[in-house]
Tab-separated table of C-alpha atoms in Angstrom:
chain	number	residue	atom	x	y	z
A	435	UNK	CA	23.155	23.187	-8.430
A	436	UNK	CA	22.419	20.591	-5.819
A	437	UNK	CA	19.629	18.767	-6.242
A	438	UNK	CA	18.188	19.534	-2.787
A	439	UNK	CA	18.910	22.813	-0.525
A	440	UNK	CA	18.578	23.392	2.702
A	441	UNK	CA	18.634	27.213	3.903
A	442	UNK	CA	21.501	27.710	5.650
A	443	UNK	CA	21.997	27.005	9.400
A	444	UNK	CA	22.515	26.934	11.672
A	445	UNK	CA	18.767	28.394	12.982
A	446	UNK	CA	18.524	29.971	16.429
A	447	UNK	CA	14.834	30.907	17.761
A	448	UNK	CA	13.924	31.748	21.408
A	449	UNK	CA	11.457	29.283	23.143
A	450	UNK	CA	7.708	29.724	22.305
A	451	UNK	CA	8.725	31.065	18.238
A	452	UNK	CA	7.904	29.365	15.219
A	453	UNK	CA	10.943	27.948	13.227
A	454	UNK	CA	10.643	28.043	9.512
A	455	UNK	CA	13.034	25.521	7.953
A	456	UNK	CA	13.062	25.730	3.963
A	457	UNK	CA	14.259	23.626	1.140
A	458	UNK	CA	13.977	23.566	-2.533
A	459	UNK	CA	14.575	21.125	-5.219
A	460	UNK	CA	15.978	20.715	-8.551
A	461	UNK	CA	13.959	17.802	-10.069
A	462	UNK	CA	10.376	18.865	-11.156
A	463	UNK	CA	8.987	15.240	-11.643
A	464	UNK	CA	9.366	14.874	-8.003
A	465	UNK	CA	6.322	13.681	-6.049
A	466	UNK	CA	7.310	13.154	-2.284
A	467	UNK	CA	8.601	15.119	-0.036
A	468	UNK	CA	9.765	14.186	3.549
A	469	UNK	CA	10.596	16.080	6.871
A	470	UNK	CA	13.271	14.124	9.150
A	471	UNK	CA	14.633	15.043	12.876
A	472	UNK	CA	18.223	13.745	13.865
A	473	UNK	CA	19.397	14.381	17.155
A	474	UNK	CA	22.865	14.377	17.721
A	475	UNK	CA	24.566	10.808	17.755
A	476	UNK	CA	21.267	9.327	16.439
A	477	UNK	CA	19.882	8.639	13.542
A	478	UNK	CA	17.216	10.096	11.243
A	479	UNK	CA	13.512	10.049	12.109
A	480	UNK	CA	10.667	10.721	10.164
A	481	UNK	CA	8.102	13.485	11.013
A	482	UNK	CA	6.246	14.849	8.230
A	483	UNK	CA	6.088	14.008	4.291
A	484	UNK	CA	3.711	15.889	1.924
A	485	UNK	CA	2.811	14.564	-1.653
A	486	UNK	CA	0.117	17.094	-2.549
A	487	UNK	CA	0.654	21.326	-3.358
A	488	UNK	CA	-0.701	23.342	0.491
A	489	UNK	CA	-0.207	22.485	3.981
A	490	UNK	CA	-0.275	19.539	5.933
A	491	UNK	CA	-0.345	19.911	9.390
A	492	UNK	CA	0.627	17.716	12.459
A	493	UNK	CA	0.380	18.691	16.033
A	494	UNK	CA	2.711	21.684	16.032
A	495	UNK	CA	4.502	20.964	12.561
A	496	UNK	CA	3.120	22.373	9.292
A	497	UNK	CA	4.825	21.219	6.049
A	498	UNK	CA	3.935	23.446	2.921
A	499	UNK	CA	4.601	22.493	-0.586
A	500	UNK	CA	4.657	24.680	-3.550
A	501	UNK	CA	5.437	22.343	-6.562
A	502	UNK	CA	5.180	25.114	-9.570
A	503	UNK	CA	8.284	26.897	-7.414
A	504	UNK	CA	10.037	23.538	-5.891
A	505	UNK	CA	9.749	24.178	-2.306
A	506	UNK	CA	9.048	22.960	0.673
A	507	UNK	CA	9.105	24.086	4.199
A	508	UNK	CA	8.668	23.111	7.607
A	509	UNK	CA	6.961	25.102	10.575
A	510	UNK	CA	7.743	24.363	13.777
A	511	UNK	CA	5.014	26.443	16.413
A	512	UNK	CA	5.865	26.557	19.920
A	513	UNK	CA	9.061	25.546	19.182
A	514	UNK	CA	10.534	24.002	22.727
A	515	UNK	CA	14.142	22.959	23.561
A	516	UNK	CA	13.402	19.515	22.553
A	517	UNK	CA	13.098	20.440	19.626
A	518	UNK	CA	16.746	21.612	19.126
A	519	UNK	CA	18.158	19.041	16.408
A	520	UNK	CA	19.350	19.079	12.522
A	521	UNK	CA	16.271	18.912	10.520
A	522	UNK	CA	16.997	16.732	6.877
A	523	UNK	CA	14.551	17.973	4.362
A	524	UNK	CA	14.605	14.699	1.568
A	525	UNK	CA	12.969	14.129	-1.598
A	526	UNK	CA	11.987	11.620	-4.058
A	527	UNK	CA	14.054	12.236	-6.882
A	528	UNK	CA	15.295	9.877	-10.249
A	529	UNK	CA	11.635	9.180	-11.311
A	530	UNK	CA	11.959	5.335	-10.175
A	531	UNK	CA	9.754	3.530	-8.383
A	532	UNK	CA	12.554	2.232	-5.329
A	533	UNK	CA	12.238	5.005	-3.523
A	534	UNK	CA	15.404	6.473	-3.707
A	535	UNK	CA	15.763	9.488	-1.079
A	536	UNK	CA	17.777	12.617	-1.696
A	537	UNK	CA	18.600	14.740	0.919
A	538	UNK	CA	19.682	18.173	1.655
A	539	UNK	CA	22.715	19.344	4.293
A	540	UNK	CA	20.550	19.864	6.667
A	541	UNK	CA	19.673	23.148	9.149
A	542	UNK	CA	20.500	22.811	12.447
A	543	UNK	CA	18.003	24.282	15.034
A	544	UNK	CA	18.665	25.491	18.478
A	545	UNK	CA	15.947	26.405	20.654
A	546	UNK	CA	17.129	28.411	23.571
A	547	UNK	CA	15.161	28.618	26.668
B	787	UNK	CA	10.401	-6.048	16.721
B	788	UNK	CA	13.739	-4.775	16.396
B	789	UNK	CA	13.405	-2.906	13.286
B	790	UNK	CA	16.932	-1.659	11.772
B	791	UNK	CA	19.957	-3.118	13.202
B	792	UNK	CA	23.733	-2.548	12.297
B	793	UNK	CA	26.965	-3.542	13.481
B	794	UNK	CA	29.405	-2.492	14.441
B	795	UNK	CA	27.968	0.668	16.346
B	796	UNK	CA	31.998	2.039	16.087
B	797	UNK	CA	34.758	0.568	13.961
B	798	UNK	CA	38.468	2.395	13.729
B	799	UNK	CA	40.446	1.109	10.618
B	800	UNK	CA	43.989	1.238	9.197
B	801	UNK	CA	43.862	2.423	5.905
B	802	UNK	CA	43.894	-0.718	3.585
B	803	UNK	CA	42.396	-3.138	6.198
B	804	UNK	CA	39.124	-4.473	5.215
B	805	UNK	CA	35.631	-4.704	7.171
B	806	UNK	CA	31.932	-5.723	6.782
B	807	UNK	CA	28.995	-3.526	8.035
B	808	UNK	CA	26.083	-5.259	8.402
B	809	UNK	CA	22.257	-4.693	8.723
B	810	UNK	CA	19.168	-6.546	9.595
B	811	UNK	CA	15.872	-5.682	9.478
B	812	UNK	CA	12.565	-7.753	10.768
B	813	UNK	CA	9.569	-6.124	9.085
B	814	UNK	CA	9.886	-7.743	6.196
B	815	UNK	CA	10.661	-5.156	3.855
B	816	UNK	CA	11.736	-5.307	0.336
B	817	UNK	CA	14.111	-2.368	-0.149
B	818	UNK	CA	17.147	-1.618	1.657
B	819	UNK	CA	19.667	1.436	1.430
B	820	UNK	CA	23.197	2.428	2.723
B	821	UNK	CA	24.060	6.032	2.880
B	822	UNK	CA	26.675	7.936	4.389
B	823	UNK	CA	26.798	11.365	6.628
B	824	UNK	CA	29.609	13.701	6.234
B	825	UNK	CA	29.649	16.883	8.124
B	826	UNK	CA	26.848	19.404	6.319
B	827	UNK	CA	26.369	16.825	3.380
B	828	UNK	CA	23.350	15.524	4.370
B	829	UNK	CA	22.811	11.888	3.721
B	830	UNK	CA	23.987	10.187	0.385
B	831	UNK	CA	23.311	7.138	-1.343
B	832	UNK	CA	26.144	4.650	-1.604
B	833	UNK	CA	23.680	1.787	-2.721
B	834	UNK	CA	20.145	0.607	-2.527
B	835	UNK	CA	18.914	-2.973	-2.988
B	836	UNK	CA	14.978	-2.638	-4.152
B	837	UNK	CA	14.768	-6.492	-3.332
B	838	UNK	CA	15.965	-9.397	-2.974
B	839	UNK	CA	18.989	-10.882	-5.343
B	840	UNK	CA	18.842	-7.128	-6.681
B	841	UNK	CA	21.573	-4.207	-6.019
B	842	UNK	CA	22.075	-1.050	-7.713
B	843	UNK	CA	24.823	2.157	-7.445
B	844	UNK	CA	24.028	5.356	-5.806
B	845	UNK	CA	25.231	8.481	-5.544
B	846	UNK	CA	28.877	7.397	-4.103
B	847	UNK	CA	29.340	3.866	-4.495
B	848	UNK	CA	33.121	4.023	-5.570
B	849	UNK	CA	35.520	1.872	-3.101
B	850	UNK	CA	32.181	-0.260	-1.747
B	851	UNK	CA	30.263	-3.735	-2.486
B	852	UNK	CA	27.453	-4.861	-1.220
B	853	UNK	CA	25.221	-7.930	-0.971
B	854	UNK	CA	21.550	-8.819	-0.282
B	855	UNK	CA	22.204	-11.652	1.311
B	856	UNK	CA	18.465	-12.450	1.958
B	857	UNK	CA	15.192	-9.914	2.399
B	858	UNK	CA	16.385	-9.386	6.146
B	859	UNK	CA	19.863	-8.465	5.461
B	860	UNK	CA	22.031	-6.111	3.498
B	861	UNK	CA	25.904	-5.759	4.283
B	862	UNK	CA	28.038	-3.105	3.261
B	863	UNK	CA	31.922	-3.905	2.320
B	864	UNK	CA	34.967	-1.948	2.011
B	865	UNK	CA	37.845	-3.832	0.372
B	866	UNK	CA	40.290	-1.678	1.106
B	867	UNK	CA	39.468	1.204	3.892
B	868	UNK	CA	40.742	5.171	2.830
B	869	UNK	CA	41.009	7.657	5.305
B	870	UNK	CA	38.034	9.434	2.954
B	871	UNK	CA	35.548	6.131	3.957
B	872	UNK	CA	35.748	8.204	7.661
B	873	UNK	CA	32.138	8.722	7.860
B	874	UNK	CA	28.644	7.301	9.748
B	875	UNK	CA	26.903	4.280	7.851
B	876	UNK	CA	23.136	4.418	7.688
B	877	UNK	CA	21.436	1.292	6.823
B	878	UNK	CA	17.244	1.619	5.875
B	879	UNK	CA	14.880	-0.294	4.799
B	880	UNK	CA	11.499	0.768	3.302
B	881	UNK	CA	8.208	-1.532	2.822
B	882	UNK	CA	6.772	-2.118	-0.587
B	883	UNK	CA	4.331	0.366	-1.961
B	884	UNK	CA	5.229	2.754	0.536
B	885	UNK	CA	7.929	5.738	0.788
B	886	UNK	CA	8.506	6.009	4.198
B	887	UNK	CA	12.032	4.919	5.150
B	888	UNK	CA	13.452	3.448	8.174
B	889	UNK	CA	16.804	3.749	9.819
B	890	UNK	CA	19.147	1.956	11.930
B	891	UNK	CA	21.481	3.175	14.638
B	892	UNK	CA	24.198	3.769	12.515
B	893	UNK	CA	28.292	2.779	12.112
B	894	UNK	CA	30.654	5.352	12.950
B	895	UNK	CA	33.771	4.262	11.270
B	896	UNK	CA	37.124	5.988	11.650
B	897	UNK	CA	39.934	4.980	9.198
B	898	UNK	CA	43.491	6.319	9.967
């Protein structure tokens, strides 16, 4: 089992939907969990992380975290052609204190106008 | 305030040849990373420097070395280049006490 999965992709949603991007995770000691955007040709960019069990919400992203079933999603409302990219879902994993990121494969998203 | 740098941004190889990726960074942070990105394998960790005179294996560190050469900068080397090394290079770096990490650009890097 990989450590951290990503649903499987690619994820096409009409413009004006909400995207739901999932992941789940192997290690239970994890703590943090993080939300990046990559365009294509460019390189990964933070936009939500989420250390505590609910929903944490920022503009029109939600990230929810269930720790007692290891997973963690991303909502995207109003979702808007800009948004079209491969969203990495990453986690804290090892137990260490440097911070060592694990990611998933990563769903791609198309938003179609 | 640059942030991440790397260069090259593109590199093609012959297999055996070898080559030096480097990355800067200017926010003074203590950890560093190199990862790779295959096609629908996410990112992985080919090694992480947590600070200064300090390195330490990832998750694929087989056919690479790296140095900390100082708290800006963190170079990547492959001795001798395999078509399997065809990949894009992330460098990050990531402050003390916090999680958040920070990427450069990227190296795409083709080896025939």
């Amino acid at each position: 089992q990989k450590e951290v999965e990503q649903n499987s992709g690619p994820l096409s949603v009409p413009e004006g939907a909400i995207a739901s991007l999932n992941c789940t995770y192997s290690d239970r000691g994890s703590q943090s969990f993080f939300w990046y955007r990559q365009y294509s040709g460019k390189s990964p960019e933070l936009i939500m992380s989420i250390y505590s069990n609910g929903d944490k919400e920022d503009g029109r992203f939600t990230a929810q975290l269930n720790k007692a079933s290891q997973y963690v999603s991303l909502l995207i409302r109003d979702s808007q052609p800009s948004d079209s990219a491969t969203y990495l879902c990453a986690v804290v994993t090892g137990g260490t204190s440097y911070g060592k990121l694990t990611f998933g494969q990563g769903t791609i998203l198309t938003v179609h106008p | 305030n640059a942030g991440v740098t790397q260069t090259p941004k593109f590199q093609v190889l012959k297999t055996g040849q070898s080559m030096t990726l480097q990355c800067a960074q200017d926010m003074n942070h203590n950890s560093m990373y190199w990862y790779r990105q295959d096609p629908g394998m996410g990112l992985r960790l080919i090694y992480y420097s947590a600070s200064e005179g300090t390195t330490d294996k990832g998750e694929v560190p087989n056919g690479y070395n790296v140095s900390r050469l100082n708290k800006r900068e963190f170079s990547l080397r492959l001795e001798s280049a395999a078509p399997s090394q065809t990949s894009v290079y992330f460098c990050a770096s990531r402050p003390t006490g916090g999680e958040t990490q920070y990427f450069g650009p990227g190296t795409r890097l083709l080896v025939l």
